[in-house]
Amino acid sequence: MTKLKWSKLIGAICMIGIVLYGWIGLSQSPQPSVRLTTNPPINQVRPLEAEATTVLGSGHYNPPVQLMLQAVDAQGQSLKDAKIHLQLFTNPKNPWFTTDFPIVEGTKLLDIEGNAPTGQLQVQQTLPIRGTYQLQVAVTPLVANAFKPIQQKLTLTLPENPLKYRYFGILVVILLAVGLLGGWVIGGRQAIQPGEIAPQQVRLLLSGLIVVAIAALLWVNISAELAESHHSMSMPGMGEEVPPSSKPAKLQSQGLYMQLSGDQSATVGQPAKLQVSVSDPTTSQPVTDVVLKVTTTQLENNWVAFAYQGTPDSNGKLAWEQEFFDGAPHSIVVEVAPLANATRQFQPFQVAENIPVEGVAPPMSVRLISLTYFTGIVVIGLLLGLWLRQRQTPRSGMTWKRSVS
């Protein structure tokens, strides 16, 4: 009886081992996935605010980063006839270490779904800030049950411009030196004249520090308000109007009707919904055997914020959401061209729309936190200067001596 129990126990253990081995092997086997590559490599890309400055960047705006998503099966082969839905999110908000575009932090930068006959989706997107971007990708088959849908999250880390760290270090050294000098002066032996509460050098130093602090506070707030008012000038009815587009938003040409529609204005930090549709004006049926090329350009400095090329869906439409992170007018141009193997051949033509983008000033809390950091650095230097002065000054006698008339 005892041997029978032992044999059952050993058999149960073996059975459990076989099940666990199969489960572990299945979990470790290759699974369908989405691969992400960028051109240029992401470590060679810099945030938007560092590109066009002659001190921090190249002095001109670089082309947007090309993001290439490739859906592959368990054997690493490209999935055919797929539909890829991409959502691109910026780095989460961090009020204590903000970027140059705090309004954009923690927002959805892009939302687009396109057909991928070869399992590949490509978009060109300007990345405005440093940090880790999150890409939420959903891959579904165009033909029902052709393959199992894929849901995957990818990350993309954009480094900060290294020159910013260098200049920030220089600024910290300057502020520390100012505080150190002030502490050294205040901590010295100085005579107080009758009727004075502090020596003249100390009073001049404190007055200078107060003036600098007030000027810094005014500069931070006034510059932000001026930037906001400048960007709002592009809004209709608030000053300079958005320049009209040289191309219409809807056009009938060569037996096709194409229309660009969606939001007529946008705000920094909020996604705008846009859509283009292509149809046959005679039959009102959607046209799908065409290629649509979308380009969004910032008009003030003429740099490309977003670009995409793909085919419309079964309804002849391509819809997307994009966030504008610069408060200036933008031009959205869509070009339609025939597929190489399409029976309907025609000359490519375009529709376009210029939309105003309202700028948003950084929150007051962000400005005050930055000012607090700079003030704190000066205070640290001041305390360090006092400490060094006290170590050098003999402890006998008063630090400040009132002169006797």
Coordinates of C-alpha atoms in Angstrom, one line a residue:
M1 CA 0.0 0.0 0.0
T2 CA 2.8 2.3 0.8
K3 CA 4.5 1.6 -2.5
L4 CA 1.3 2.4 -4.4
K5 CA 1.0 5.8 -2.6
W6 CA 4.6 6.6 -3.4
S7 CA 4.1 5.7 -7.1
K8 CA 1.0 8.0 -7.3
L9 CA 2.9 10.8 -5.7
I10 CA 5.9 10.5 -8.0
G11 CA 3.5 10.3 -11.0
A12 CA 1.7 13.4 -9.9
I13 CA 5.0 15.3 -9.5
C14 CA 6.1 14.2 -13.0
M15 CA 2.8 15.3 -14.5
I16 CA 3.1 18.7 -12.8
G17 CA 6.7 19.0 -14.0
I18 CA 5.6 18.3 -17.6
V19 CA 2.8 20.9 -17.5
L20 CA 5.1 23.5 -16.0
Y21 CA 7.8 22.8 -18.6
G22 CA 5.4 23.1 -21.4
W23 CA 3.9 26.3 -20.0
I24 CA 7.4 27.9 -19.5
G25 CA 8.5 26.8 -23.0
L26 CA 5.3 28.3 -24.5
S27 CA 5.8 31.6 -22.6
Q28 CA 9.5 31.8 -23.8
S29 CA 8.7 31.0 -27.4
P30 CA 8.8 33.9 -29.8
Q31 CA 5.5 35.8 -30.0
P32 CA 4.1 38.2 -32.7
S33 CA 5.4 41.7 -31.9
V34 CA 6.0 45.2 -33.2
R35 CA 9.5 46.5 -33.9
L36 CA 10.4 50.2 -33.6
T37 CA 13.2 51.9 -35.5
T38 CA 14.0 55.6 -35.9
N39 CA 15.8 57.5 -38.6
P40 CA 18.1 59.1 -37.5
P41 CA 18.9 57.0 -34.4
I42 CA 17.2 58.5 -31.4
N43 CA 20.5 59.2 -29.6
Q44 CA 21.4 61.6 -32.4
V45 CA 18.1 63.6 -32.1
R46 CA 17.6 66.7 -30.0
P47 CA 14.4 68.3 -28.7
L48 CA 12.8 71.0 -30.8
E49 CA 13.8 73.9 -28.6
A50 CA 17.5 73.2 -28.9
E51 CA 17.6 72.9 -32.7
A52 CA 17.2 76.3 -34.1
T53 CA 19.4 78.3 -31.6
T54 CA 22.9 79.1 -32.7
V55 CA 24.2 78.7 -29.1
L56 CA 22.5 75.4 -28.2
G57 CA 21.8 73.9 -31.6
S58 CA 22.6 73.9 -35.3
G59 CA 21.0 77.2 -36.0
H60 CA 18.2 75.6 -38.2
Y61 CA 15.3 73.3 -37.7
N62 CA 16.1 69.7 -38.4
P63 CA 13.6 67.4 -40.3
P64 CA 11.2 65.4 -38.1
V65 CA 12.2 62.0 -36.8
Q66 CA 11.0 59.1 -38.9
L67 CA 9.3 56.5 -36.7
M68 CA 9.0 53.0 -38.4
L69 CA 6.8 50.4 -36.9
Q70 CA 7.0 46.8 -38.3
A71 CA 4.6 44.1 -37.2
V72 CA 6.1 40.6 -37.4
D73 CA 4.8 37.1 -36.6
A74 CA 6.4 34.6 -34.2
Q75 CA 9.0 33.6 -36.9
G76 CA 10.0 37.3 -37.5
Q77 CA 8.2 37.6 -40.8
S78 CA 6.3 40.7 -41.7
L79 CA 2.5 40.5 -41.2
K80 CA 0.7 41.2 -44.4
D81 CA -2.6 43.2 -44.8
A82 CA -2.6 44.7 -41.3
K83 CA -4.0 47.8 -39.8
I84 CA -1.8 49.6 -37.3
H85 CA -3.2 52.1 -34.7
L86 CA -0.5 54.3 -33.2
Q87 CA -0.8 56.6 -30.1
L88 CA 2.2 58.6 -29.1
F89 CA 2.4 60.2 -25.6
T90 CA 5.0 62.6 -24.3
N91 CA 7.0 62.4 -21.1
P92 CA 4.8 62.5 -17.9
K93 CA 4.5 65.8 -16.1
N94 CA 7.2 66.7 -13.6
P95 CA 6.7 70.2 -12.2
W96 CA 10.0 70.1 -10.2
F97 CA 12.2 69.4 -13.3
T98 CA 10.1 70.8 -16.2
T99 CA 11.0 71.0 -19.8
D100 CA 10.9 74.1 -22.1
F101 CA 7.3 73.1 -23.1
P102 CA 5.6 72.2 -19.8
I103 CA 2.1 72.4 -21.4
V104 CA 3.1 69.5 -23.7
E105 CA 4.2 67.2 -20.9
G106 CA 2.0 64.2 -20.2
T107 CA -0.2 64.7 -23.3
K108 CA -1.0 62.7 -26.5
L109 CA 1.1 64.0 -29.3
L110 CA -0.3 61.8 -32.1
D111 CA -3.2 59.4 -32.8
I112 CA -3.3 57.8 -36.2
E113 CA -4.6 54.5 -37.7
G114 CA -3.4 53.4 -41.1
N115 CA -3.5 50.4 -43.4
A116 CA -0.2 48.5 -43.6
P117 CA -0.2 46.1 -46.6
T118 CA 3.4 45.1 -45.8
G119 CA 3.0 45.3 -42.0
Q120 CA 4.8 48.6 -41.8
L121 CA 3.6 52.0 -40.7
Q122 CA 5.9 55.1 -41.0
V123 CA 5.3 58.6 -39.6
Q124 CA 7.5 61.6 -39.4
Q125 CA 7.1 63.5 -36.1
T126 CA 9.0 66.4 -34.5
L127 CA 9.6 65.6 -30.9
P128 CA 9.4 68.8 -28.8
I129 CA 10.8 67.9 -25.4
R130 CA 13.3 65.5 -23.8
G131 CA 12.2 62.4 -21.9
T132 CA 10.6 59.1 -22.5
Y133 CA 7.9 58.9 -25.0
Q134 CA 5.4 56.0 -24.9
L135 CA 4.0 54.4 -28.0
Q136 CA 0.8 52.4 -27.7
V137 CA 0.4 50.2 -30.8
A138 CA -2.5 48.0 -31.8
V139 CA -2.2 45.7 -34.9
T140 CA -5.3 44.1 -36.4
P141 CA -5.8 42.1 -39.6
L142 CA -7.6 43.7 -42.6
V143 CA -8.9 40.2 -43.3
A144 CA -10.9 38.7 -40.4
N145 CA -8.9 36.0 -38.4
A146 CA -5.8 36.3 -40.6
F147 CA -3.7 36.6 -37.5
K148 CA -4.2 37.3 -33.8
P149 CA -4.3 41.0 -32.9
I150 CA -1.3 42.5 -31.2
Q151 CA -1.3 45.0 -28.4
Q152 CA 2.1 46.4 -27.4
K153 CA 3.6 49.3 -25.6
L154 CA 6.9 50.7 -26.7
T155 CA 9.1 53.5 -25.3
L156 CA 11.4 56.0 -26.9
T157 CA 13.8 58.1 -24.8
L158 CA 14.9 61.4 -26.3
P159 CA 18.1 62.8 -24.6
E160 CA 18.5 66.4 -23.6
N161 CA 20.9 68.6 -25.4
P162 CA 24.2 68.2 -23.5
L163 CA 25.0 71.9 -24.0
K164 CA 22.1 72.8 -21.7
Y165 CA 23.7 71.0 -18.8
R166 CA 27.0 72.9 -19.5
Y167 CA 25.3 76.3 -19.5
F168 CA 23.2 75.4 -16.5
G169 CA 26.4 74.6 -14.6
I170 CA 27.9 77.9 -15.6
L171 CA 24.8 79.7 -14.4
V172 CA 24.9 77.9 -11.1
V173 CA 28.5 78.8 -10.6
I174 CA 27.7 82.5 -11.3
L175 CA 24.8 82.5 -8.9
L176 CA 26.9 80.8 -6.2
A177 CA 29.7 83.3 -6.8
V178 CA 27.3 86.2 -6.3
G179 CA 25.9 84.7 -3.1
L180 CA 29.4 83.9 -1.9
L181 CA 30.6 87.5 -2.5
G182 CA 27.6 88.9 -0.7
G183 CA 28.1 86.6 2.3
W184 CA 31.7 87.5 2.5
V185 CA 30.9 91.2 2.5
I186 CA 28.1 90.9 5.1
G187 CA 30.2 88.8 7.4
G188 CA 33.1 91.2 7.5
R189 CA 34.0 93.8 10.2
Q190 CA 32.2 97.0 9.2
A191 CA 31.5 100.1 11.1
I192 CA 27.9 101.4 11.6
Q193 CA 27.4 105.1 11.5
P194 CA 25.1 106.8 14.0
G195 CA 21.4 106.3 12.9
E196 CA 22.2 103.4 10.6
I197 CA 20.9 99.9 11.2
A198 CA 23.6 98.3 9.0
P199 CA 26.8 99.4 7.3
Q200 CA 26.5 101.1 3.9
Q201 CA 28.1 98.2 2.0
V202 CA 25.6 95.8 3.5
R203 CA 22.7 98.0 2.7
L204 CA 23.8 98.5 -0.9
L205 CA 24.3 94.7 -1.3
L206 CA 20.9 93.9 0.2
S207 CA 19.2 96.5 -2.0
G208 CA 20.9 95.1 -5.1
L209 CA 19.8 91.6 -4.3
I210 CA 16.2 92.8 -3.8
V211 CA 16.3 94.7 -7.1
V212 CA 17.7 91.6 -8.9
A213 CA 15.1 89.3 -7.4
I214 CA 12.2 91.7 -8.4
A215 CA 13.7 92.1 -11.9
A216 CA 14.0 88.3 -12.3
L217 CA 10.4 87.8 -11.2
L218 CA 9.2 90.5 -13.5
W219 CA 11.2 89.2 -16.4
V220 CA 9.9 85.6 -16.0
N221 CA 6.3 86.7 -15.8
I222 CA 6.4 89.5 -18.4
S223 CA 8.2 87.4 -21.0
A224 CA 5.7 84.6 -20.6
E225 CA 2.8 87.0 -21.0
L226 CA 4.4 88.6 -24.0
A227 CA 4.9 85.2 -25.6
E228 CA 1.3 84.3 -25.0
S229 CA 0.0 87.6 -26.4
H230 CA 2.3 87.2 -29.4
H231 CA 0.9 83.7 -30.1
S232 CA -2.7 84.9 -29.7
M233 CA -2.1 87.4 -32.4
S234 CA -2.6 84.6 -34.9
M235 CA -6.1 83.9 -33.7
P236 CA -8.9 85.4 -35.8
G237 CA -10.3 88.7 -34.5
M238 CA -7.3 89.2 -32.2
G239 CA -4.8 91.0 -34.5
E240 CA -2.9 89.6 -37.4
E241 CA -4.9 87.0 -39.2
V242 CA -3.7 83.6 -40.4
P243 CA -2.5 83.8 -43.9
P244 CA -4.9 82.2 -46.4
S245 CA -4.0 78.9 -47.9
S246 CA -3.0 79.0 -51.6
K247 CA -4.9 75.7 -52.1
P248 CA -8.6 75.0 -51.3
A249 CA -9.7 72.7 -48.5
K250 CA -11.9 70.7 -51.0
L251 CA -11.4 70.1 -54.6
Q252 CA -12.9 68.1 -57.5
S253 CA -10.4 67.2 -60.2
Q254 CA -9.9 64.5 -62.8
G255 CA -12.9 62.5 -61.7
L256 CA -12.1 62.6 -57.9
Y257 CA -13.4 64.7 -55.0
M258 CA -11.2 65.3 -52.0
Q259 CA -12.0 67.2 -48.9
L260 CA -9.9 68.1 -45.9
S261 CA -12.1 68.7 -42.7
G262 CA -11.8 68.8 -39.0
D263 CA -11.0 71.5 -36.3
Q264 CA -10.6 75.0 -37.7
S265 CA -8.3 76.1 -34.9
A266 CA -6.1 74.5 -32.2
T267 CA -4.6 75.2 -28.8
V268 CA -1.1 74.2 -27.6
G269 CA -1.3 71.0 -25.6
Q270 CA -4.6 69.8 -26.9
P271 CA -5.1 67.4 -29.9
A272 CA -6.8 68.6 -33.0
K273 CA -9.0 66.2 -35.0
L274 CA -8.5 66.2 -38.8
Q275 CA -9.8 64.0 -41.6
V276 CA -9.4 63.8 -45.4
S277 CA -11.8 61.9 -47.6
V278 CA -11.6 60.8 -51.3
S279 CA -14.7 59.8 -53.3
D280 CA -16.0 59.6 -56.9
P281 CA -18.3 62.6 -57.4
T282 CA -20.3 60.8 -60.0
T283 CA -21.2 57.7 -57.9
S284 CA -20.5 59.2 -54.5
Q285 CA -18.6 55.9 -53.8
P286 CA -15.3 56.0 -51.7
V287 CA -12.0 55.7 -53.5
T288 CA -9.4 53.5 -51.9
D289 CA -6.8 52.8 -54.6
V290 CA -4.9 56.1 -53.9
V291 CA -2.0 57.3 -51.8
L292 CA -2.5 60.2 -49.4
K293 CA 0.5 62.3 -48.3
V294 CA -0.1 64.5 -45.3
T295 CA 2.3 67.3 -44.3
T296 CA 1.9 69.7 -41.3
T297 CA 4.2 72.8 -41.5
Q298 CA 4.7 75.6 -39.0
L299 CA 4.4 78.7 -41.0
E300 CA 6.4 81.2 -39.0
N301 CA 9.7 79.3 -39.4
N302 CA 8.7 76.8 -42.1
W303 CA 9.6 73.6 -40.3
V304 CA 7.7 70.3 -40.6
A305 CA 5.9 69.1 -37.5
F306 CA 4.3 65.9 -38.9
A307 CA 4.2 63.9 -42.1
Y308 CA 2.5 60.7 -43.1
Q309 CA 2.0 58.7 -46.3
G310 CA -0.6 55.9 -46.6
T311 CA -3.8 54.7 -48.1
P312 CA -7.3 55.5 -47.0
D313 CA -9.6 53.0 -45.3
S314 CA -12.5 51.2 -46.9
N315 CA -14.6 54.4 -46.6
G316 CA -12.0 56.4 -48.5
K317 CA -11.1 58.3 -45.4
L318 CA -7.9 59.0 -43.4
A319 CA -8.5 60.4 -39.9
W320 CA -5.9 61.4 -37.3
E321 CA -5.3 63.6 -34.2
Q322 CA -2.2 65.6 -33.8
E323 CA -1.1 68.0 -31.0
F324 CA 0.3 71.4 -31.9
F325 CA 3.1 72.4 -29.5
D326 CA 4.0 75.8 -31.0
G327 CA 1.6 78.7 -30.8
A328 CA 1.8 79.8 -34.4
P329 CA -0.2 79.2 -37.6
H330 CA 0.2 75.8 -39.2
S331 CA -0.5 74.6 -42.7
I332 CA -1.9 71.2 -43.4
V333 CA -1.4 69.9 -46.9
V334 CA -2.8 66.6 -48.3
E335 CA -1.7 65.3 -51.7
V336 CA -3.5 62.5 -53.4
A337 CA -1.8 60.3 -56.0
P338 CA -2.8 57.0 -57.7
L339 CA -1.4 53.6 -56.6
A340 CA 1.1 52.2 -59.1
N341 CA -1.2 49.3 -60.0
A342 CA -4.5 51.2 -59.8
T343 CA -6.8 51.2 -62.9
R344 CA -7.6 54.9 -62.3
Q345 CA -4.5 57.0 -63.1
F346 CA -4.4 60.8 -62.7
Q347 CA -2.1 63.6 -62.0
P348 CA -1.5 64.2 -58.2
F349 CA -3.3 67.2 -56.7
Q350 CA -3.5 68.8 -53.3
V351 CA -5.9 70.3 -50.8
A352 CA -4.8 72.4 -47.8
E353 CA -6.0 74.3 -44.8
N354 CA -4.2 76.9 -42.6
I355 CA -5.2 76.8 -39.0
P356 CA -4.3 79.2 -36.1
V357 CA -2.8 77.7 -33.0
E358 CA -3.3 79.5 -29.7
G359 CA -0.2 79.6 -27.5
V360 CA -0.5 78.8 -23.8
A361 CA 1.8 80.4 -21.2
P362 CA 3.6 78.2 -18.7
P363 CA 1.7 77.8 -15.4
M364 CA 2.6 80.3 -12.7
S365 CA 3.6 77.4 -10.4
V366 CA 6.3 76.4 -12.9
R367 CA 7.7 79.9 -13.1
L368 CA 7.8 80.3 -9.3
I369 CA 9.5 76.9 -8.9
S370 CA 12.2 77.9 -11.3
L371 CA 12.7 81.3 -9.6
T372 CA 12.9 79.5 -6.2
Y373 CA 15.7 77.3 -7.5
F374 CA 17.7 80.3 -8.6
T375 CA 17.1 82.2 -5.4
G376 CA 18.0 79.1 -3.4
I377 CA 21.4 78.8 -5.2
V378 CA 22.1 82.5 -4.3
V379 CA 21.1 81.9 -0.7
I380 CA 23.4 78.8 -0.4
G381 CA 26.3 80.9 -1.7
L382 CA 25.4 83.7 0.8
L383 CA 25.5 81.2 3.7
L384 CA 28.7 79.7 2.5
G385 CA 30.3 83.2 2.2
L386 CA 29.1 84.0 5.8
W387 CA 30.6 80.7 7.1
L388 CA 33.9 81.3 5.4
R389 CA 34.1 84.9 6.7
Q390 CA 33.3 83.8 10.2
R391 CA 36.0 81.2 10.1
Q392 CA 38.6 83.8 9.0
T393 CA 37.4 86.6 11.4
P394 CA 38.7 86.3 15.0
R395 CA 35.9 85.5 17.4
S396 CA 37.0 88.3 19.8
G397 CA 35.0 91.4 19.3
M398 CA 31.9 92.3 17.4
T399 CA 31.5 91.6 13.7
W400 CA 30.0 95.0 13.3
K401 CA 31.3 97.9 15.4
R402 CA 29.3 101.1 15.8
S403 CA 31.6 104.1 15.5
V404 CA 31.6 106.6 18.3
S405 CA 31.2 110.2 17.3

